Amino acid sequence: MNFQPDPRISDFREEVRTFLSYALQPAWRERKRKLISSPKEDVRAWSRALDEREWLVHDWPFEYGGQPWSAGQRYVFEEELAMAYAPDTDRIALGLIGPVLCKYGTEEQRARYLPAIRNADEFWCQGFSEPHCGSDLSGIRTTAARDGDNYVVDGRKLWITSAQISEMMFALVKTTEAGKPTRGLSFLLIDMRQPGVTVNPIITLDGSLSDREMVNEVILEGVAVPTGNLIGDEGKGWLYARSLLAHERSIVPRIAQAKRDLATLREIAQTEVRNERPLLQDPIFRAQLISLEAEFSALEFLYLRMLHLSEEDSYAHVLAPTVKIRGASFRQRISELMLEALGENGIKADGSGSATLIPPYAEGVGANYLFRRTASIAGGTSEIQRNIIAAVGLEL
Ligand SMILES: Cc1cc2nc3c(=O)[nH]c(=O)nc-3n(C[C@H](O)[C@H](O)[C@H](O)COP(=O)(O)OP(=O)(O)OC[C@H]3O[C@@H](n4cnc5c(N)ncnc54)[C@H](O)[C@@H]3O)c2cc1C
């Protein structure tokens, strides 16, 4: 890894800032700041603005619209968007199923689904977990039985993020009971708008204020899925899922957003008054903040190192879970310290817009604190990430 300053990076940063100065609408930023994630209509409008600039699918392969950016440029892009409170994009579509379609999809599948992802016409959800399996997907019970040109899918998926607003779901289903449990899994693309699909939202601790982070139960009863919606070969779903899960570990930690949260925490500490002086001058609080800032520098380098590695590099398979564990715990601790810094205002700050007498930086802090508890579970629990590090990195 080269630590010398790259002049192309500062030019690129300026280019991104210029774009943000005209493309980013104040109302989108406001909603992103208050809520855990942007509402669907903001995601759609922002995705289209990014795609027009040819930056939406920047990390897809070049032939599908990707940009030949360096790892440094990719990080600067993430950082500038996060710092500006730019709306989210559909990371499940762009970061998970998009790359799988590019790598393993047929020409017909790519022609059907990639343009709709780029234009944010269709939102996607990920249907892997079930009531009896999350960490160990070999226990999947949802079945897909072949019936002429269709599979008929029956089962129950659980904790499915944004299923209630998604048009499409990619799912792991069981197509045979023969052989090892993972050998019987297939990877299907399911249209959520058809008969037999029922979505039941689950209200979580944070009040499920964000429609795009809401988790759901999805019941599939006799759902007909054309065989043309099978990714790759029947029974090889585990292969495609593993490739996707490796991507997931690296998109879940959201290091640039953690940097923004840290900057907000410093702003809070400078503004909030405790014992007649700014909180930042309180030696205990200050020590905690500085310790987090130092830790963030290490995490940021680790992340940049990960971005430099290609997907095929075996070391990437150790770095991704390491960044996932550290990133999750980091964002949880920032949210704890924010709440501590805000005292009563933090509890009022649920992001619902009902609390009008609190400073703007306090909006959403309470809900964010509760929502962050899930960071060490979603996308693979910290225990499972440690198992991967032990098995792949330490060969234990
Ligand atoms: C906010 C949120 C959003 C989610 N979104 C989605 C989604 O969109 N799509 C989707 O498919 N799933 C989603 N999930 C589900 C998520 O992937 C699972 O919750 C997660 O993989 C853990 O599975 P589980 O809940 O079944 O827990 P279990 O696998 O039952 O684990 C329970 C506990 O046992 C530990 N454990 C399990 N196995 C081992 C082991 N071998 N060694 C050590 N410890 C172990 C775990 O770490 C955990 O602490 C989401 C979850 C959350 C919280």
PDB file of N, CA, C and O in Angstrom, residues 194-241:
ATOM      1  N   GLN A 194     -46.234 -10.601  -6.803  1.00  0.00           N
ATOM      2  CA  GLN A 194     -47.138 -11.637  -7.298  1.00  0.00           C
ATOM      3  C   GLN A 194     -47.894 -12.351  -6.166  1.00  0.00           C
ATOM      4  O   GLN A 194     -47.504 -12.249  -4.996  1.00  0.00           O
ATOM      5  N   PRO A 195     -48.969 -13.070  -6.539  1.00  0.00           N
ATOM      6  CA  PRO A 195     -49.777 -13.738  -5.514  1.00  0.00           C
ATOM      7  C   PRO A 195     -48.933 -14.754  -4.730  1.00  0.00           C
ATOM      8  O   PRO A 195     -48.023 -15.359  -5.277  1.00  0.00           O
ATOM      9  N   GLY A 196     -49.283 -14.888  -3.446  1.00  0.00           N
ATOM     10  CA  GLY A 196     -48.582 -15.866  -2.602  1.00  0.00           C
ATOM     11  C   GLY A 196     -47.480 -15.254  -1.760  1.00  0.00           C
ATOM     12  O   GLY A 196     -46.930 -15.903  -0.883  1.00  0.00           O
ATOM     13  N   VAL A 197     -47.158 -13.950  -2.012  1.00  0.00           N
ATOM     14  CA  VAL A 197     -46.112 -13.285  -1.209  1.00  0.00           C
ATOM     15  C   VAL A 197     -46.804 -12.391  -0.178  1.00  0.00           C
ATOM     16  O   VAL A 197     -47.560 -11.488  -0.544  1.00  0.00           O
ATOM     17  N   THR A 198     -46.567 -12.673   1.110  1.00  0.00           N
ATOM     18  CA  THR A 198     -47.128 -11.825   2.173  1.00  0.00           C
ATOM     19  C   THR A 198     -45.983 -11.261   2.996  1.00  0.00           C
ATOM     20  O   THR A 198     -45.085 -12.003   3.413  1.00  0.00           O
ATOM     21  N   VAL A 199     -46.022  -9.943   3.216  1.00  0.00           N
ATOM     22  CA  VAL A 199     -44.951  -9.288   3.980  1.00  0.00           C
ATOM     23  C   VAL A 199     -45.527  -8.730   5.273  1.00  0.00           C
ATOM     24  O   VAL A 199     -46.479  -7.954   5.244  1.00  0.00           O
ATOM     25  N   ASN A 200     -44.966  -9.148   6.398  1.00  0.00           N
ATOM     26  CA  ASN A 200     -45.417  -8.652   7.704  1.00  0.00           C
ATOM     27  C   ASN A 200     -44.296  -7.868   8.379  1.00  0.00           C
ATOM     28  O   ASN A 200     -43.310  -8.466   8.824  1.00  0.00           O
ATOM     29  N   PRO A 201     -44.413  -6.534   8.441  1.00  0.00           N
ATOM     30  CA  PRO A 201     -43.362  -5.733   9.081  1.00  0.00           C
ATOM     31  C   PRO A 201     -43.207  -6.055  10.571  1.00  0.00           C
ATOM     32  O   PRO A 201     -44.186  -6.419  11.237  1.00  0.00           O
ATOM     33  N   ILE A 202     -41.982  -5.939  11.071  1.00  0.00           N
ATOM     34  CA  ILE A 202     -41.694  -6.174  12.492  1.00  0.00           C
ATOM     35  C   ILE A 202     -41.208  -4.843  13.077  1.00  0.00           C
ATOM     36  O   ILE A 202     -40.252  -4.262  12.558  1.00  0.00           O
ATOM     37  N   ILE A 203     -41.892  -4.375  14.113  1.00  0.00           N
ATOM     38  CA  ILE A 203     -41.476  -3.100  14.713  1.00  0.00           C
ATOM     39  C   ILE A 203     -40.359  -3.381  15.721  1.00  0.00           C
ATOM     40  O   ILE A 203     -40.530  -4.175  16.641  1.00  0.00           O
ATOM     41  N   THR A 204     -39.233  -2.736  15.519  1.00  0.00           N
ATOM     42  CA  THR A 204     -38.068  -2.970  16.378  1.00  0.00           C
ATOM     43  C   THR A 204     -37.922  -1.862  17.429  1.00  0.00           C
ATOM     44  O   THR A 204     -38.668  -0.878  17.408  1.00  0.00           O
ATOM     45  N   LEU A 205     -36.946  -2.045  18.327  1.00  0.00           N
ATOM     46  CA  LEU A 205     -36.728  -1.131  19.451  1.00  0.00           C
ATOM     47  C   LEU A 205     -36.715   0.351  19.085  1.00  0.00           C
ATOM     48  O   LEU A 205     -37.213   1.190  19.826  1.00  0.00           O
ATOM     49  N   ASP A 206     -36.113   0.661  17.936  1.00  0.00           N
ATOM     50  CA  ASP A 206     -35.964   2.065  17.554  1.00  0.00           C
ATOM     51  C   ASP A 206     -37.267   2.647  17.009  1.00  0.00           C
ATOM     52  O   ASP A 206     -37.299   3.809  16.591  1.00  0.00           O
ATOM     53  N   GLY A 207     -38.317   1.849  16.982  1.00  0.00           N
ATOM     54  CA  GLY A 207     -39.614   2.327  16.499  1.00  0.00           C
ATOM     55  C   GLY A 207     -39.752   2.154  14.993  1.00  0.00           C
ATOM     56  O   GLY A 207     -40.721   2.617  14.407  1.00  0.00           O
ATOM     57  N   SER A 208     -38.765   1.529  14.354  1.00  0.00           N
ATOM     58  CA  SER A 208     -38.767   1.307  12.890  1.00  0.00           C
ATOM     59  C   SER A 208     -39.093   2.589  12.146  1.00  0.00           C
ATOM     60  O   SER A 208     -39.975   2.643  11.299  1.00  0.00           O
ATOM     61  N   LEU A 209     -38.358   3.659  12.499  1.00  0.00           N
ATOM     62  CA  LEU A 209     -38.634   4.965  11.900  1.00  0.00           C
ATOM     63  C   LEU A 209     -38.240   5.033  10.433  1.00  0.00           C
ATOM     64  O   LEU A 209     -38.757   5.830   9.678  1.00  0.00           O
ATOM     65  N   SER A 210     -37.288   4.176  10.057  1.00  0.00           N
ATOM     66  CA  SER A 210     -36.833   4.237   8.680  1.00  0.00           C
ATOM     67  C   SER A 210     -37.481   3.130   7.866  1.00  0.00           C
ATOM     68  O   SER A 210     -37.360   1.955   8.214  1.00  0.00           O
ATOM     69  N   ASP A 211     -38.170   3.510   6.765  1.00  0.00           N
ATOM     70  CA  ASP A 211     -38.842   2.467   5.984  1.00  0.00           C
ATOM     71  C   ASP A 211     -37.829   1.534   5.350  1.00  0.00           C
ATOM     72  O   ASP A 211     -38.093   0.369   5.125  1.00  0.00           O
ATOM     73  N   ARG A 212     -36.627   2.040   5.064  1.00  0.00           N
ATOM     74  CA  ARG A 212     -35.658   1.197   4.368  1.00  0.00           C
ATOM     75  C   ARG A 212     -34.858   0.308   5.305  1.00  0.00           C
ATOM     76  O   ARG A 212     -34.154  -0.580   4.862  1.00  0.00           O
ATOM     77  N   GLU A 213     -34.907   0.540   6.595  1.00  0.00           N
ATOM     78  CA  GLU A 213     -34.213  -0.348   7.527  1.00  0.00           C
ATOM     79  C   GLU A 213     -35.201  -1.249   8.255  1.00  0.00           C
ATOM     80  O   GLU A 213     -34.808  -2.040   9.111  1.00  0.00           O
ATOM     81  N   MET A 214     -36.485  -1.124   7.932  1.00  0.00           N
ATOM     82  CA  MET A 214     -37.484  -1.955   8.617  1.00  0.00           C
ATOM     83  C   MET A 214     -37.253  -3.430   8.274  1.00  0.00           C
ATOM     84  O   MET A 214     -36.977  -3.771   7.129  1.00  0.00           O
ATOM     85  N   VAL A 215     -37.362  -4.303   9.287  1.00  0.00           N
ATOM     86  CA  VAL A 215     -37.213  -5.738   9.029  1.00  0.00           C
ATOM     87  C   VAL A 215     -38.601  -6.385   8.969  1.00  0.00           C
ATOM     88  O   VAL A 215     -39.562  -5.869   9.552  1.00  0.00           O
ATOM     89  N   ASN A 216     -38.685  -7.497   8.266  1.00  0.00           N
ATOM     90  CA  ASN A 216     -39.991  -8.104   7.992  1.00  0.00           C
ATOM     91  C   ASN A 216     -39.922  -9.623   8.018  1.00  0.00           C
ATOM     92  O   ASN A 216     -38.866 -10.224   7.798  1.00  0.00           O
ATOM     93  N   GLU A 217     -41.116 -10.181   8.202  1.00  0.00           N
ATOM     94  CA  GLU A 217     -41.296 -11.604   7.946  1.00  0.00           C
ATOM     95  C   GLU A 217     -41.885 -11.690   6.525  1.00  0.00           C
ATOM     96  O   GLU A 217     -42.776 -10.904   6.190  1.00  0.00           O
ATOM     97  N   VAL A 218     -41.391 -12.613   5.711  1.00  0.00           N
ATOM     98  CA  VAL A 218     -41.942 -12.784   4.357  1.00  0.00           C
ATOM     99  C   VAL A 218     -42.431 -14.218   4.227  1.00  0.00           C
ATOM    100  O   VAL A 218     -41.650 -15.172   4.390  1.00  0.00           O
ATOM    101  N   ILE A 219     -43.734 -14.355   3.955  1.00  0.00           N
ATOM    102  CA  ILE A 219     -44.298 -15.704   3.811  1.00  0.00           C
ATOM    103  C   ILE A 219     -44.500 -15.977   2.321  1.00  0.00           C
ATOM    104  O   ILE A 219     -45.047 -15.131   1.591  1.00  0.00           O
ATOM    105  N   LEU A 220     -44.029 -17.121   1.884  1.00  0.00           N
ATOM    106  CA  LEU A 220     -44.129 -17.501   0.474  1.00  0.00           C
ATOM    107  C   LEU A 220     -45.002 -18.746   0.387  1.00  0.00           C
ATOM    108  O   LEU A 220     -44.653 -19.799   0.957  1.00  0.00           O
ATOM    109  N   GLU A 221     -46.149 -18.610  -0.280  1.00  0.00           N
ATOM    110  CA  GLU A 221     -47.097 -19.745  -0.359  1.00  0.00           C
ATOM    111  C   GLU A 221     -47.428 -20.032  -1.816  1.00  0.00           C
ATOM    112  O   GLU A 221     -48.122 -19.242  -2.470  1.00  0.00           O
ATOM    113  N   GLY A 222     -46.876 -21.105  -2.336  1.00  0.00           N
ATOM    114  CA  GLY A 222     -47.150 -21.498  -3.720  1.00  0.00           C
ATOM    115  C   GLY A 222     -46.783 -20.412  -4.723  1.00  0.00           C
ATOM    116  O   GLY A 222     -47.505 -20.199  -5.699  1.00  0.00           O
ATOM    117  N   VAL A 223     -45.668 -19.736  -4.486  1.00  0.00           N
ATOM    118  CA  VAL A 223     -45.253 -18.631  -5.372  1.00  0.00           C
ATOM    119  C   VAL A 223     -44.578 -19.199  -6.629  1.00  0.00           C
ATOM    120  O   VAL A 223     -43.597 -19.937  -6.536  1.00  0.00           O
ATOM    121  N   ALA A 224     -45.124 -18.856  -7.794  1.00  0.00           N
ATOM    122  CA  ALA A 224     -44.572 -19.377  -9.052  1.00  0.00           C
ATOM    123  C   ALA A 224     -43.436 -18.477  -9.536  1.00  0.00           C
ATOM    124  O   ALA A 224     -43.627 -17.288  -9.777  1.00  0.00           O
ATOM    125  N   VAL A 225     -42.251 -19.075  -9.652  1.00  0.00           N
ATOM    126  CA  VAL A 225     -41.078 -18.311 -10.104  1.00  0.00           C
ATOM    127  C   VAL A 225     -40.558 -18.960 -11.394  1.00  0.00           C
ATOM    128  O   VAL A 225     -40.222 -20.151 -11.386  1.00  0.00           O
ATOM    129  N   PRO A 226     -40.498 -18.208 -12.496  1.00  0.00           N
ATOM    130  CA  PRO A 226     -40.030 -18.812 -13.754  1.00  0.00           C
ATOM    131  C   PRO A 226     -38.612 -19.389 -13.599  1.00  0.00           C
ATOM    132  O   PRO A 226     -37.784 -18.809 -12.887  1.00  0.00           O
ATOM    133  N   THR A 227     -38.357 -20.499 -14.278  1.00  0.00           N
ATOM    134  CA  THR A 227     -37.028 -21.121 -14.163  1.00  0.00           C
ATOM    135  C   THR A 227     -35.936 -20.178 -14.693  1.00  0.00           C
ATOM    136  O   THR A 227     -34.782 -20.288 -14.300  1.00  0.00           O
ATOM    137  N   GLY A 228     -36.342 -19.244 -15.549  1.00  0.00           N
ATOM    138  CA  GLY A 228     -35.379 -18.250 -16.050  1.00  0.00           C
ATOM    139  C   GLY A 228     -34.883 -17.319 -14.947  1.00  0.00           C
ATOM    140  O   GLY A 228     -33.944 -16.547 -15.154  1.00  0.00           O
ATOM    141  N   ASN A 229     -35.493 -17.373 -13.752  1.00  0.00           N
ATOM    142  CA  ASN A 229     -35.058 -16.530 -12.629  1.00  0.00           C
ATOM    143  C   ASN A 229     -34.081 -17.248 -11.706  1.00  0.00           C
ATOM    144  O   ASN A 229     -33.787 -16.768 -10.616  1.00  0.00           O
ATOM    145  N   LEU A 230     -33.598 -18.408 -12.160  1.00  0.00           N
ATOM    146  CA  LEU A 230     -32.573 -19.117 -11.379  1.00  0.00           C
ATOM    147  C   LEU A 230     -31.212 -18.528 -11.742  1.00  0.00           C
ATOM    148  O   LEU A 230     -30.889 -18.373 -12.916  1.00  0.00           O
ATOM    149  N   ILE A 231     -30.429 -18.199 -10.715  1.00  0.00           N
ATOM    150  CA  ILE A 231     -29.057 -17.731 -10.989  1.00  0.00           C
ATOM    151  C   ILE A 231     -28.159 -18.959 -11.122  1.00  0.00           C
ATOM    152  O   ILE A 231     -28.182 -19.855 -10.254  1.00  0.00           O
ATOM    153  N   GLY A 232     -27.389 -19.010 -12.186  1.00  0.00           N
ATOM    154  CA  GLY A 232     -26.417 -20.107 -12.380  1.00  0.00           C
ATOM    155  C   GLY A 232     -27.105 -21.457 -12.443  1.00  0.00           C
ATOM    156  O   GLY A 232     -28.193 -21.601 -13.010  1.00  0.00           O
ATOM    157  N   ASP A 233     -26.459 -22.451 -11.812  1.00  0.00           N
ATOM    158  CA  ASP A 233     -26.979 -23.823 -11.869  1.00  0.00           C
ATOM    159  C   ASP A 233     -27.802 -24.154 -10.630  1.00  0.00           C
ATOM    160  O   ASP A 233     -27.508 -23.671  -9.531  1.00  0.00           O
ATOM    161  N   GLU A 234     -28.801 -25.006 -10.848  1.00  0.00           N
ATOM    162  CA  GLU A 234     -29.589 -25.501  -9.704  1.00  0.00           C
ATOM    163  C   GLU A 234     -28.655 -26.251  -8.755  1.00  0.00           C
ATOM    164  O   GLU A 234     -27.774 -26.994  -9.194  1.00  0.00           O
ATOM    165  N   GLY A 235     -28.834 -26.020  -7.458  1.00  0.00           N
ATOM    166  CA  GLY A 235     -28.021 -26.723  -6.456  1.00  0.00           C
ATOM    167  C   GLY A 235     -26.679 -26.058  -6.162  1.00  0.00           C
ATOM    168  O   GLY A 235     -25.954 -26.477  -5.274  1.00  0.00           O
ATOM    169  N   LYS A 236     -26.357 -24.976  -6.904  1.00  0.00           N
ATOM    170  CA  LYS A 236     -25.072 -24.301  -6.640  1.00  0.00           C
ATOM    171  C   LYS A 236     -25.276 -22.930  -5.985  1.00  0.00           C
ATOM    172  O   LYS A 236     -24.415 -22.055  -6.038  1.00  0.00           O
ATOM    173  N   GLY A 237     -26.458 -22.747  -5.398  1.00  0.00           N
ATOM    174  CA  GLY A 237     -26.786 -21.449  -4.798  1.00  0.00           C
ATOM    175  C   GLY A 237     -25.778 -21.018  -3.745  1.00  0.00           C
ATOM    176  O   GLY A 237     -25.507 -19.833  -3.578  1.00  0.00           O
ATOM    177  N   TRP A 238     -25.224 -22.001  -3.052  1.00  0.00           N
ATOM    178  CA  TRP A 238     -24.276 -21.689  -1.974  1.00  0.00           C
ATOM    179  C   TRP A 238     -23.037 -20.976  -2.512  1.00  0.00           C
ATOM    180  O   TRP A 238     -22.499 -20.065  -1.887  1.00  0.00           O
ATOM    181  N   LEU A 239     -22.609 -21.359  -3.713  1.00  0.00           N
ATOM    182  CA  LEU A 239     -21.438 -20.730  -4.347  1.00  0.00           C
ATOM    183  C   LEU A 239     -21.691 -19.239  -4.587  1.00  0.00           C
ATOM    184  O   LEU A 239     -20.867 -18.386  -4.247  1.00  0.00           O
ATOM    185  N   TYR A 240     -22.876 -18.921  -5.141  1.00  0.00           N
ATOM    186  CA  TYR A 240     -23.190 -17.521  -5.449  1.00  0.00           C
ATOM    187  C   TYR A 240     -23.438 -16.738  -4.149  1.00  0.00           C
ATOM    188  O   TYR A 240     -23.066 -15.571  -4.045  1.00  0.00           O
ATOM    189  N   ALA A 241     -24.051 -17.415  -3.169  1.00  0.00           N
ATOM    190  CA  ALA A 241     -24.323 -16.741  -1.891  1.00  0.00           C
ATOM    191  C   ALA A 241     -23.014 -16.376  -1.190  1.00  0.00           C
ATOM    192  O   ALA A 241     -22.897 -15.304  -0.595  1.00  0.00           O
TER     193      ALA A 241
END
